[in-house]
Short mmCIF file of C-alpha atoms in Angstrom, two decimals:
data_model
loop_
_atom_site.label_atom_id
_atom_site.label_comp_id
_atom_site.label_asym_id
_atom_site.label_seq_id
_atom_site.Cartn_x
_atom_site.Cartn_y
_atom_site.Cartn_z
CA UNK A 289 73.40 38.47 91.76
CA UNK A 290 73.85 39.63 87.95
CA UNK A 291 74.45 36.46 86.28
CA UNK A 292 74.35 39.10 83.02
CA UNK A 293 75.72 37.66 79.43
CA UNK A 294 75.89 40.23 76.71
CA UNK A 295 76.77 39.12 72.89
CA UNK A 296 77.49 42.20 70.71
CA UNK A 297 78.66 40.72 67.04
CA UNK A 298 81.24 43.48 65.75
CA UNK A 299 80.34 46.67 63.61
CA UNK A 300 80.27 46.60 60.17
CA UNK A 301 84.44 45.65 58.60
CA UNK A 302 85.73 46.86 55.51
CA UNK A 303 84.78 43.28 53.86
CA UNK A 304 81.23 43.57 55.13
CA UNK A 305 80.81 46.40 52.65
CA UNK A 306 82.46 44.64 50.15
CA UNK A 307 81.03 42.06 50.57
CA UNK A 308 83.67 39.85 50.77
CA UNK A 309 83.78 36.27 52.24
CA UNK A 310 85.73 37.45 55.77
CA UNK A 311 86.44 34.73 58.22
CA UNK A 312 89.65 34.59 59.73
CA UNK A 313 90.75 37.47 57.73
CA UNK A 314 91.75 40.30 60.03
CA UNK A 315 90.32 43.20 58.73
CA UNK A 316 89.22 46.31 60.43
CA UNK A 317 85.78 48.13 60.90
CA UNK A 318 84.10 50.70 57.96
CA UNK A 319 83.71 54.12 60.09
CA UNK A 320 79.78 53.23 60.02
CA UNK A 321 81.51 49.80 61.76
CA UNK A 322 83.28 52.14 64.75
CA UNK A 323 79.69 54.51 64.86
CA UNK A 324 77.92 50.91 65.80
CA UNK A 325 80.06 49.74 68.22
CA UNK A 326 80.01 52.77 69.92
CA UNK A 327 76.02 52.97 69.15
CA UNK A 328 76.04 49.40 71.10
CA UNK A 329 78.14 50.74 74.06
CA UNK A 330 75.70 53.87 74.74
CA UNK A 331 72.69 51.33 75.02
CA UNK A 332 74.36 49.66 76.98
CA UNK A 333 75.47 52.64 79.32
CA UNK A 334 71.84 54.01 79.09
CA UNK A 335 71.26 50.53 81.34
CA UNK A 336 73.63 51.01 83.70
CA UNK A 337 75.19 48.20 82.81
CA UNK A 338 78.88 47.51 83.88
CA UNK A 339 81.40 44.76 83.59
CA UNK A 340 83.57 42.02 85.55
CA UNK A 341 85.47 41.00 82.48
CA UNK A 342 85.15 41.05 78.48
CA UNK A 343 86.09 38.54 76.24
CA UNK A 344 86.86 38.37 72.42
CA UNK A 345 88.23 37.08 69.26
CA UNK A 346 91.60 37.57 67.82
CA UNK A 347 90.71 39.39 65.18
CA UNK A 348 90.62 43.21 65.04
CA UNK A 349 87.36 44.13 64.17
CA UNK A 350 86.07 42.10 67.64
CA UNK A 351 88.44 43.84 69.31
CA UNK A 352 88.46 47.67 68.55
CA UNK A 353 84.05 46.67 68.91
CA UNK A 354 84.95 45.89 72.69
CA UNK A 355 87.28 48.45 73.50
CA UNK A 356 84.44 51.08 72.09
CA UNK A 357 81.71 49.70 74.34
CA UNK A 358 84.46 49.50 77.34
CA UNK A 359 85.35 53.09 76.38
CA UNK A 360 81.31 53.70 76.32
CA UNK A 361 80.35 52.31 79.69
CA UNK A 362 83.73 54.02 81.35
CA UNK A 363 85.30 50.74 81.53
CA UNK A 364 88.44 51.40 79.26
CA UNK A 365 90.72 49.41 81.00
CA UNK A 366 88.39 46.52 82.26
CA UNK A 367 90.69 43.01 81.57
CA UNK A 368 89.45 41.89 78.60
CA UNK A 369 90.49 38.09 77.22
CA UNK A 370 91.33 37.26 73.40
CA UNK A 371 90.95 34.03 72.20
CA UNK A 372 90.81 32.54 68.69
CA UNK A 373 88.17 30.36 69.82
CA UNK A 374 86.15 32.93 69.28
CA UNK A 375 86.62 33.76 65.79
CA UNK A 376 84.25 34.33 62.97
CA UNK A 377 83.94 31.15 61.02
CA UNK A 378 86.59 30.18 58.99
CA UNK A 379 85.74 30.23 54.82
CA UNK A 380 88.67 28.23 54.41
CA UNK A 381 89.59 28.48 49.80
CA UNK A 382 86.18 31.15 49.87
CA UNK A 383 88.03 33.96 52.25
CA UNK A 384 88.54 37.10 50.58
CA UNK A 385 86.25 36.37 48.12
CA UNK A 386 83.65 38.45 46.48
CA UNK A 387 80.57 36.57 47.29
CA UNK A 388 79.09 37.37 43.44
CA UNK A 389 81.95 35.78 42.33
CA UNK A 390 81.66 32.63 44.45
CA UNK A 391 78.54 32.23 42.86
CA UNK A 392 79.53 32.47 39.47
CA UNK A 393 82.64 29.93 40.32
CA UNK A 394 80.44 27.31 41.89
CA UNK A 395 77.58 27.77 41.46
CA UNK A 396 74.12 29.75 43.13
CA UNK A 397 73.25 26.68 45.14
CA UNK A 398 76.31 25.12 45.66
CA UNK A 399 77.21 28.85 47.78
CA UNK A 400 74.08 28.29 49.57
CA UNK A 401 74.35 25.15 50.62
CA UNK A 402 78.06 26.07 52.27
CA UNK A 403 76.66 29.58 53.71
CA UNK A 404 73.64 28.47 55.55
CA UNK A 405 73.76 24.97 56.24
CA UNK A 406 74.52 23.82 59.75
CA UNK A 407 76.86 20.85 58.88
CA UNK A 408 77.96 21.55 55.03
CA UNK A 409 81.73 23.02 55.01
CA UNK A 410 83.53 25.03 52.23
CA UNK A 411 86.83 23.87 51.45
CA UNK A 412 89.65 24.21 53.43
CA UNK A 413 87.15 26.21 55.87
CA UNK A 414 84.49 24.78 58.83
CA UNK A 415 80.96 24.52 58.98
CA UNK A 416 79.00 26.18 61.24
CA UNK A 417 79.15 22.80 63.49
CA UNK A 418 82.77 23.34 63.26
CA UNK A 419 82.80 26.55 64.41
CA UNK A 420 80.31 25.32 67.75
CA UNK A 421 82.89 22.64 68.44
CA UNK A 422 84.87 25.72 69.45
CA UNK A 423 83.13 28.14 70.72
CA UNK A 424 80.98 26.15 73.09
CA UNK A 425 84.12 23.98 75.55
CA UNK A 426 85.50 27.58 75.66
CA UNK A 427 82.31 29.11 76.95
CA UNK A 428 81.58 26.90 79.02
CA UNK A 429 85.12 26.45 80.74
CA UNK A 430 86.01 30.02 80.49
CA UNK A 431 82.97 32.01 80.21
CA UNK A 432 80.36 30.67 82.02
CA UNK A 433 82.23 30.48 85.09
CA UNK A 434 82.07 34.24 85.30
CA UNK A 435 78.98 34.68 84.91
CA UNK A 436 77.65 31.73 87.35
CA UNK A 437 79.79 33.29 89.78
CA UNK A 438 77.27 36.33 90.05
CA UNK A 439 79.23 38.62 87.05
CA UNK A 440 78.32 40.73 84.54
CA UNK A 441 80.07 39.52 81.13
CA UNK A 442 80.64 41.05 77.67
CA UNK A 443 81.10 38.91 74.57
CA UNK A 444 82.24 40.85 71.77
CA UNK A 445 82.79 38.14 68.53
CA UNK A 446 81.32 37.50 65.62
CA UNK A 447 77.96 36.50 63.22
CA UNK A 448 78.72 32.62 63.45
CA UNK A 449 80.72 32.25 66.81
CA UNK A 450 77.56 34.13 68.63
CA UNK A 451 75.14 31.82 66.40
CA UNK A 452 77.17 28.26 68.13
CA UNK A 453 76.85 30.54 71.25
CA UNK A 454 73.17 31.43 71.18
CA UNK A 455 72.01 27.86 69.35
CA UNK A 456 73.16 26.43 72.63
CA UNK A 457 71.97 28.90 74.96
CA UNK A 458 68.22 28.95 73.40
CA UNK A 459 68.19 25.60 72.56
CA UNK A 460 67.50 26.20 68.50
CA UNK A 461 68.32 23.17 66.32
CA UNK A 462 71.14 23.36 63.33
CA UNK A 463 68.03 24.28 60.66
CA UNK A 464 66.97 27.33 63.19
CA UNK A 465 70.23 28.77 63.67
CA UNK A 466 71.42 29.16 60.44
CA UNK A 467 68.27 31.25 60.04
CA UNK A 468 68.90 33.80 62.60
CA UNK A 469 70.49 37.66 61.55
CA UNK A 470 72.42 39.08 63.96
CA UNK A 471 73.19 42.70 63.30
CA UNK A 472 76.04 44.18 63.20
CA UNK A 473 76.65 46.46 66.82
CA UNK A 474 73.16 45.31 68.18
CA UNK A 475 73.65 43.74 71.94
CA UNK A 476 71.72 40.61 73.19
CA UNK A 477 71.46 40.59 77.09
CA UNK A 478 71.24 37.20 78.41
CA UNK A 479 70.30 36.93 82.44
CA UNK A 480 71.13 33.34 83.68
CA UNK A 481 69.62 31.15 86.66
CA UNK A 482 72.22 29.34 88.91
CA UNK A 483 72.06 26.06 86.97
CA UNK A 484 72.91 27.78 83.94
CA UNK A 485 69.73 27.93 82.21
CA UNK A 486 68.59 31.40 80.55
CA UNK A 487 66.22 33.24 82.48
CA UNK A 488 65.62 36.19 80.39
CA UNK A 489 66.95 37.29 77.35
CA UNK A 490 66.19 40.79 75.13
CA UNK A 491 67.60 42.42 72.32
CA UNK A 492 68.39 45.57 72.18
CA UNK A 493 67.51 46.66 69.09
CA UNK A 494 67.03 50.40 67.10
#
């Protein structure tokens, strides 16, 4: 039995380099963005890992990230599941914002406090407890399931839709989470024990 989980946030997008406030914008991947997601699927190939089913967001850059590492691991036309539920957080009045400039508008702190607290929301846009709220009833009705059953799943989303994810699955508080980088194209392979609890876990990073 596999019981196999792998998160893979997407490659760089276009408003990663510009650093622009993203969220629910649907913007696509920076060429360095395509060269890491299909960096992501050749580690992944190099374990001979292969997949039941994939799942992602409904937002482009997610998606052309899991078709690479499908494409990578010979997979190209393994059923793959979109779902808004796993979007990127969404920035609500910040989105498509230069982050500089949110900075200047409201302040240093203010921006802080909205980008890496747990439980502090922008407006018009969720918190990262928000963004949980969603992500975790899917996994667990529509993802888990797969994996429990002995699978081998890919998860290709986003910086704060894997952070709900993996808060839950490692057990890290709100003031931990919102601590953790997650690079852009790196996998994290999760194995799972048959009551759902992680087993093992690894990065693969470099």
């Amino acid at each position: 039995m596999s019981r196999t989980l792998v998160l893979v946030r997407h490659g760089q997008s276009e408003w990663n380099l510009k650093n622009l406030f993203t969220g629910w914008r649907d913007v696509d991947l920076t060429e360095q963005g395509h060269a890491e997601a299909k960096a992501a699927g050749q580690k992944l190939k190099a374990r001979g890992l292969k997949f039941d089913i994939a799942f992602t967001s409904a937002l482009i850059r997610a998606q052309k990230t899991c078709q690479h590492i499908l494409d990578a691991v010979g997979q190209s036309d393994l059923t793959t599941i979109r779902d808004q539920a796993l979007n990127e957080r969404d920035y609500g009045d910040l989105s498509g914002l230069n982050k500089d400039d949110a900075r200047k508008k409201w302040g240093e702190e203010q921006v802080h406090v909205w980008r890496r607290s747990y439980d502090v929301s922008p407006p018009a846009g969720e918190s990262l407890k928000d963004t949980g709220a969603r992500v975790w009833p899917y996994y667990l009705h529509d993802l888990q399931p797969h994996v429990l059953r002995g699978g081998t799943v890919l998860v290709a989303a986003h910086g704060n839709s894997l952070r709900a994810l993996i808060m839950a699955l490692d057990g890290k508080s709100g003031e931990e989470i919102v601590k953790l980088e997650l690079g852009t194209g790196v996998p994290v392979i999760y194995t799972l024990n048959a009551d759902s609890t992680v087993a093992s876990k690894e990065v693969l990073e470099g």
